[in-house]
PDB file of C-alpha atoms in Angstrom:
ATOM      1  CA  UNK A   1     109.228 118.519 120.652  1.00 75.00           C
ATOM      2  CA  UNK A   2     110.717 117.726 124.028  1.00 80.00           C
ATOM      3  CA  UNK A   3     111.832 121.329 124.466  1.00 86.00           C
ATOM      4  CA  UNK A   4     108.179 122.372 124.301  1.00 87.00           C
ATOM      5  CA  UNK A   5     107.363 119.982 127.123  1.00 88.00           C
ATOM      6  CA  UNK A   6     110.267 121.420 129.077  1.00 89.00           C
ATOM      7  CA  UNK A   7     109.053 124.992 128.510  1.00 90.00           C
ATOM      8  CA  UNK A   8     105.554 124.021 129.656  1.00 90.00           C
ATOM      9  CA  UNK A   9     106.958 122.337 132.766  1.00 90.00           C
ATOM     10  CA  UNK A  10     108.953 125.452 133.609  1.00 91.00           C
ATOM     11  CA  UNK A  11     105.893 127.662 133.095  1.00 90.00           C
ATOM     12  CA  UNK A  12     103.879 125.390 135.369  1.00 90.00           C
ATOM     13  CA  UNK A  13     106.600 125.375 138.016  1.00 91.00           C
ATOM     14  CA  UNK A  14     106.553 129.189 138.084  1.00 92.00           C
ATOM     15  CA  UNK A  15     102.744 129.184 138.055  1.00 91.00           C
ATOM     16  CA  UNK A  16     102.808 127.016 141.188  1.00 91.00           C
ATOM     17  CA  UNK A  17     105.105 129.315 143.142  1.00 92.00           C
ATOM     18  CA  UNK A  18     103.029 132.467 142.522  1.00 91.00           C
ATOM     19  CA  UNK A  19      99.876 131.512 144.531  1.00 90.00           C
ATOM     20  CA  UNK A  20     102.003 130.886 147.642  1.00 91.00           C
ATOM     21  CA  UNK A  21     101.851 134.656 148.121  1.00 90.00           C
ATOM     22  CA  UNK A  22      98.070 134.450 148.309  1.00 88.00           C
ATOM     23  CA  UNK A  23      98.234 131.517 150.715  1.00 90.00           C
ATOM     24  CA  UNK A  24     100.629 133.428 152.974  1.00 91.00           C
ATOM     25  CA  UNK A  25      98.996 136.867 152.890  1.00 88.00           C
ATOM     26  CA  UNK A  26      95.337 136.157 152.011  1.00 81.00           C
ATOM     27  CA  UNK A  27      93.175 138.364 154.324  1.00 84.00           C
ATOM     28  CA  UNK A  28      90.422 135.788 154.790  1.00 84.00           C
ATOM     29  CA  UNK A  29      90.755 132.066 155.370  1.00 87.00           C
ATOM     30  CA  UNK A  30      88.929 131.508 152.081  1.00 88.00           C
ATOM     31  CA  UNK A  31      91.780 133.164 150.169  1.00 89.00           C
ATOM     32  CA  UNK A  32      94.163 130.689 151.719  1.00 90.00           C
ATOM     33  CA  UNK A  33      92.012 127.739 150.726  1.00 90.00           C
ATOM     34  CA  UNK A  34      91.589 129.179 147.244  1.00 90.00           C
ATOM     35  CA  UNK A  35      95.360 129.578 146.930  1.00 90.00           C
ATOM     36  CA  UNK A  36      96.000 126.016 148.061  1.00 90.00           C
ATOM     37  CA  UNK A  37      93.235 124.778 145.743  1.00 91.00           C
ATOM     38  CA  UNK A  38      94.912 126.551 142.834  1.00 91.00           C
ATOM     39  CA  UNK A  39      98.269 125.021 143.751  1.00 91.00           C
ATOM     40  CA  UNK A  40      96.586 121.615 144.011  1.00 91.00           C
ATOM     41  CA  UNK A  41      95.056 121.774 140.564  1.00 90.00           C
ATOM     42  CA  UNK A  42      98.362 122.916 139.073  1.00 91.00           C
ATOM     43  CA  UNK A  43     100.273 120.025 140.570  1.00 91.00           C
ATOM     44  CA  UNK A  44      97.906 117.720 138.691  1.00 89.00           C
ATOM     45  CA  UNK A  45      99.319 118.837 135.358  1.00 89.00           C
ATOM     46  CA  UNK A  46     102.851 119.205 136.650  1.00 91.00           C
ATOM     47  CA  UNK A  47     102.876 115.543 137.758  1.00 91.00           C
ATOM     48  CA  UNK A  48     101.614 114.383 134.371  1.00 90.00           C
ATOM     49  CA  UNK A  49     104.249 116.488 132.548  1.00 90.00           C
ATOM     50  CA  UNK A  50     107.046 115.280 134.821  1.00 90.00           C
ATOM     51  CA  UNK A  51     105.763 111.750 134.310  1.00 89.00           C
ATOM     52  CA  UNK A  52     106.050 112.292 130.591  1.00 87.00           C
ATOM     53  CA  UNK A  53     109.608 113.611 130.917  1.00 87.00           C
ATOM     54  CA  UNK A  54     110.529 110.493 132.971  1.00 87.00           C
ATOM     55  CA  UNK A  55     109.044 108.254 130.201  1.00 87.00           C
ATOM     56  CA  UNK A  56     106.890 106.464 132.844  1.00 85.00           C
ATOM     57  CA  UNK A  57     103.673 108.112 131.747  1.00 86.00           C
ATOM     58  CA  UNK A  58     101.466 105.047 132.414  1.00 86.00           C
ATOM     59  CA  UNK A  59     102.149 105.125 136.166  1.00 88.00           C
ATOM     60  CA  UNK A  60     101.899 108.892 136.483  1.00 90.00           C
ATOM     61  CA  UNK A  61      98.521 109.157 134.714  1.00 89.00           C
ATOM     62  CA  UNK A  62      96.934 107.018 137.439  1.00 90.00           C
ATOM     63  CA  UNK A  63      98.571 109.099 140.163  1.00 91.00           C
ATOM     64  CA  UNK A  64      97.245 112.244 138.485  1.00 91.00           C
ATOM     65  CA  UNK A  65      93.732 110.795 138.260  1.00 91.00           C
ATOM     66  CA  UNK A  66      93.675 109.946 141.967  1.00 93.00           C
ATOM     67  CA  UNK A  67      95.142 113.305 142.933  1.00 92.00           C
ATOM     68  CA  UNK A  68      92.581 115.237 140.886  1.00 91.00           C
ATOM     69  CA  UNK A  69      89.784 113.489 142.789  1.00 92.00           C
ATOM     70  CA  UNK A  70      91.421 114.026 146.188  1.00 93.00           C
ATOM     71  CA  UNK A  71      92.093 117.689 145.602  1.00 92.00           C
ATOM     72  CA  UNK A  72      88.494 118.321 144.617  1.00 92.00           C
ATOM     73  CA  UNK A  73      87.118 116.491 147.648  1.00 93.00           C
ATOM     74  CA  UNK A  74      89.542 118.356 149.927  1.00 92.00           C
ATOM     75  CA  UNK A  75      88.392 121.790 148.833  1.00 91.00           C
ATOM     76  CA  UNK A  76      84.728 120.784 149.070  1.00 91.00           C
ATOM     77  CA  UNK A  77      85.243 119.325 152.574  1.00 92.00           C
ATOM     78  CA  UNK A  78      86.952 122.477 153.855  1.00 90.00           C
ATOM     79  CA  UNK A  79      84.264 124.690 152.331  1.00 89.00           C
ATOM     80  CA  UNK A  80      81.561 122.562 153.977  1.00 88.00           C
ATOM     81  CA  UNK A  81      83.398 122.614 157.309  1.00 88.00           C
ATOM     82  CA  UNK A  82      83.625 126.398 157.255  1.00 85.00           C
ATOM     83  CA  UNK A  83      79.934 126.718 156.466  1.00 82.00           C
ATOM     84  CA  UNK A  84      79.042 124.493 159.444  1.00 73.00           C
ATOM     85  CA  UNK A  85      81.436 126.464 161.703  1.00 66.00           C
ATOM     86  CA  UNK A  86      79.583 129.675 160.770  1.00 60.00           C
ATOM     87  CA  UNK A  87      76.258 128.038 161.709  1.00 62.00           C
ATOM     88  CA  UNK A  88      77.476 127.279 165.247  1.00 63.00           C
ATOM     89  CA  UNK A  89      78.566 130.892 165.843  1.00 58.00           C
TER      90      UNK A  89
ATOM     91  CA  UNK B   1     107.668 118.383 113.309  1.00 71.00           C
ATOM     92  CA  UNK B   2     104.683 116.334 112.228  1.00 82.00           C
ATOM     93  CA  UNK B   3     101.263 117.925 112.119  1.00 85.00           C
ATOM     94  CA  UNK B   4     100.026 116.338 115.335  1.00 82.00           C
ATOM     95  CA  UNK B   5     103.199 117.542 117.055  1.00 85.00           C
ATOM     96  CA  UNK B   6     102.489 121.107 115.982  1.00 89.00           C
ATOM     97  CA  UNK B   7      98.864 120.961 117.118  1.00 90.00           C
ATOM     98  CA  UNK B   8      99.904 119.355 120.401  1.00 89.00           C
ATOM     99  CA  UNK B   9     102.518 122.008 121.060  1.00 89.00           C
ATOM    100  CA  UNK B  10     100.053 124.792 120.253  1.00 92.00           C
ATOM    101  CA  UNK B  11      97.665 123.326 122.854  1.00 91.00           C
ATOM    102  CA  UNK B  12     100.506 122.924 125.356  1.00 90.00           C
ATOM    103  CA  UNK B  13     101.912 126.431 125.010  1.00 92.00           C
ATOM    104  CA  UNK B  14      98.520 128.154 125.090  1.00 93.00           C
ATOM    105  CA  UNK B  15      97.586 126.039 128.125  1.00 92.00           C
ATOM    106  CA  UNK B  16     100.806 126.967 129.899  1.00 91.00           C
ATOM    107  CA  UNK B  17     100.179 130.635 129.122  1.00 92.00           C
ATOM    108  CA  UNK B  18      96.650 130.445 130.514  1.00 92.00           C
ATOM    109  CA  UNK B  19      97.844 128.658 133.635  1.00 92.00           C
ATOM    110  CA  UNK B  20     100.372 131.433 134.255  1.00 92.00           C
ATOM    111  CA  UNK B  21      97.686 134.077 133.768  1.00 91.00           C
ATOM    112  CA  UNK B  22      95.421 132.192 136.168  1.00 90.00           C
ATOM    113  CA  UNK B  23      97.939 132.138 138.980  1.00 90.00           C
ATOM    114  CA  UNK B  24      98.831 135.806 138.428  1.00 91.00           C
ATOM    115  CA  UNK B  25      95.097 136.575 138.536  1.00 89.00           C
ATOM    116  CA  UNK B  26      94.708 134.761 141.853  1.00 89.00           C
ATOM    117  CA  UNK B  27      97.344 137.060 143.367  1.00 89.00           C
ATOM    118  CA  UNK B  28      96.518 140.372 141.751  1.00 88.00           C
ATOM    119  CA  UNK B  29      92.718 140.558 141.911  1.00 87.00           C
ATOM    120  CA  UNK B  30      91.438 142.997 144.572  1.00 85.00           C
ATOM    121  CA  UNK B  31      88.717 140.893 146.180  1.00 85.00           C
ATOM    122  CA  UNK B  32      88.089 137.261 147.116  1.00 87.00           C
ATOM    123  CA  UNK B  33      85.190 136.805 144.721  1.00 88.00           C
ATOM    124  CA  UNK B  34      87.157 138.122 141.767  1.00 87.00           C
ATOM    125  CA  UNK B  35      89.959 135.703 142.633  1.00 88.00           C
ATOM    126  CA  UNK B  36      87.542 132.822 142.311  1.00 88.00           C
ATOM    127  CA  UNK B  37      87.112 133.883 138.687  1.00 87.00           C
ATOM    128  CA  UNK B  38      90.816 133.479 138.084  1.00 86.00           C
ATOM    129  CA  UNK B  39      90.906 130.148 139.863  1.00 88.00           C
ATOM    130  CA  UNK B  40      87.671 128.666 138.594  1.00 88.00           C
ATOM    131  CA  UNK B  41      87.729 129.722 134.956  1.00 89.00           C
ATOM    132  CA  UNK B  42      91.265 130.518 133.888  1.00 89.00           C
ATOM    133  CA  UNK B  43      92.885 127.536 135.582  1.00 89.00           C
ATOM    134  CA  UNK B  44      90.309 125.104 134.278  1.00 91.00           C
ATOM    135  CA  UNK B  45      90.785 126.060 130.642  1.00 92.00           C
ATOM    136  CA  UNK B  46      94.555 126.222 130.995  1.00 91.00           C
ATOM    137  CA  UNK B  47      94.723 122.767 132.532  1.00 91.00           C
ATOM    138  CA  UNK B  48      92.281 121.330 130.022  1.00 91.00           C
ATOM    139  CA  UNK B  49      94.401 122.672 127.144  1.00 92.00           C
ATOM    140  CA  UNK B  50      97.643 121.277 128.566  1.00 91.00           C
ATOM    141  CA  UNK B  51      96.034 117.889 129.190  1.00 91.00           C
ATOM    142  CA  UNK B  52      94.555 117.831 125.694  1.00 91.00           C
ATOM    143  CA  UNK B  53      97.946 118.761 124.288  1.00 90.00           C
ATOM    144  CA  UNK B  54      99.423 115.769 126.113  1.00 89.00           C
ATOM    145  CA  UNK B  55      96.553 113.581 124.932  1.00 90.00           C
ATOM    146  CA  UNK B  56      97.178 114.609 121.311  1.00 89.00           C
ATOM    147  CA  UNK B  57     100.844 113.842 121.742  1.00 86.00           C
ATOM    148  CA  UNK B  58     100.056 110.439 123.268  1.00 83.00           C
ATOM    149  CA  UNK B  59      97.739 109.627 120.379  1.00 78.00           C
ATOM    150  CA  UNK B  60      95.485 106.609 120.564  1.00 79.00           C
ATOM    151  CA  UNK B  61      96.763 104.767 123.662  1.00 81.00           C
ATOM    152  CA  UNK B  62      94.891 104.093 126.888  1.00 87.00           C
ATOM    153  CA  UNK B  63      96.632 107.140 128.385  1.00 87.00           C
ATOM    154  CA  UNK B  64      94.831 109.410 125.969  1.00 90.00           C
ATOM    155  CA  UNK B  65      91.475 108.203 127.284  1.00 91.00           C
ATOM    156  CA  UNK B  66      92.618 108.754 130.860  1.00 90.00           C
ATOM    157  CA  UNK B  67      93.920 112.245 130.062  1.00 90.00           C
ATOM    158  CA  UNK B  68      90.678 113.256 128.396  1.00 90.00           C
ATOM    159  CA  UNK B  69      88.816 111.834 131.411  1.00 91.00           C
ATOM    160  CA  UNK B  70      90.951 113.966 133.741  1.00 91.00           C
ATOM    161  CA  UNK B  71      90.398 117.053 131.571  1.00 91.00           C
ATOM    162  CA  UNK B  72      86.618 116.523 131.657  1.00 93.00           C
ATOM    163  CA  UNK B  73      86.692 115.884 135.412  1.00 92.00           C
ATOM    164  CA  UNK B  74      88.670 119.074 136.058  1.00 91.00           C
ATOM    165  CA  UNK B  75      86.247 120.965 133.811  1.00 92.00           C
ATOM    166  CA  UNK B  76      83.450 119.829 136.133  1.00 92.00           C
ATOM    167  CA  UNK B  77      85.232 119.740 139.507  1.00 90.00           C
ATOM    168  CA  UNK B  78      87.209 122.982 139.532  1.00 90.00           C
ATOM    169  CA  UNK B  79      84.301 125.403 139.060  1.00 91.00           C
ATOM    170  CA  UNK B  80      82.232 123.390 141.533  1.00 92.00           C
ATOM    171  CA  UNK B  81      84.939 123.640 144.175  1.00 91.00           C
ATOM    172  CA  UNK B  82      85.374 127.400 143.724  1.00 90.00           C
ATOM    173  CA  UNK B  83      81.580 127.802 143.772  1.00 91.00           C
ATOM    174  CA  UNK B  84      81.364 125.940 147.074  1.00 90.00           C
ATOM    175  CA  UNK B  85      84.092 128.169 148.494  1.00 89.00           C
ATOM    176  CA  UNK B  86      82.454 131.370 147.270  1.00 90.00           C
ATOM    177  CA  UNK B  87      79.088 130.235 148.656  1.00 89.00           C
ATOM    178  CA  UNK B  88      80.600 129.468 152.053  1.00 88.00           C
ATOM    179  CA  UNK B  89      82.399 132.829 152.039  1.00 87.00           C
ATOM    180  CA  UNK B  90      79.239 134.707 151.092  1.00 86.00           C
ATOM    181  CA  UNK B  91      77.221 132.968 153.786  1.00 84.00           C
ATOM    182  CA  UNK B  92      79.835 133.957 156.362  1.00 81.00           C
ATOM    183  CA  UNK B  93      79.185 137.556 155.345  1.00 77.00           C
ATOM    184  CA  UNK B  94      82.221 138.468 153.266  1.00 78.00           C
ATOM    185  CA  UNK B  95      80.931 141.290 151.086  1.00 78.00           C
ATOM    186  CA  UNK B  96      82.037 141.474 147.439  1.00 77.00           C
ATOM    187  CA  UNK B  97      83.941 144.642 146.613  1.00 74.00           C
ATOM    188  CA  UNK B  98      81.414 146.411 144.347  1.00 74.00           C
ATOM    189  CA  UNK B  99      83.104 149.780 143.746  1.00 68.00           C
ATOM    190  CA  UNK B 100      86.703 150.233 142.626  1.00 62.00           C
ATOM    191  CA  UNK B 101      87.202 153.929 143.447  1.00 64.00           C
ATOM    192  CA  UNK B 102      90.057 154.448 145.904  1.00 63.00           C
ATOM    193  CA  UNK B 103      88.286 156.117 148.878  1.00 62.00           C
ATOM    194  CA  UNK B 104      85.296 153.726 148.869  1.00 60.00           C
ATOM    195  CA  UNK B 105      87.787 150.867 148.786  1.00 59.00           C
ATOM    196  CA  UNK B 106      89.375 152.273 151.954  1.00 64.00           C
ATOM    197  CA  UNK B 107      85.959 152.500 153.635  1.00 62.00           C
ATOM    198  CA  UNK B 108      85.194 148.901 152.674  1.00 60.00           C
ATOM    199  CA  UNK B 109      88.468 147.726 154.144  1.00 65.00           C
ATOM    200  CA  UNK B 110      87.972 149.928 157.189  1.00 61.00           C
ATOM    201  CA  UNK B 111      84.655 148.506 158.318  1.00 57.00           C
TER     202      UNK B 111
END
């Protein structure tokens, strides 16, 4: 059973590295935010899986809950900021 | 391998597969608005499946409730965030790539 958790963690680790290409290359600034948003949401699950592998799942679930909220608010704040910036132009 | 282990691992592996597909989609899609599909939909389901797989494996403790709460929150928050991004991008005048034929694609990128 633990090997399945390990396989999932490896898959998630690879899935986190891939969007860095989009963050680096992304033609528009929105692609970069999208890439970082994708990485943010993936770290949510990676932290909970790593927490499970460290057998301290109680602590990590709370960290994951807080991080999910922060990541969402971050993306919304940046999107709102870019809308306002366009209005001033 | 008890039954709940099997079900949990099915959830986990399918979730991991979807998460991989989501991140590949974010890189390979031709246009920003198509990438929001990969990020908003594919990631959300993949993460929800992995979290539910963990919740099944936890089984009945307080952590299960928290995991299901996170899965529901991501199901609501992730599409909303990508929608806000796509709306901001559209307002700034980024045009979605409507045609896929090669030469029109060049013209779109040119202007």
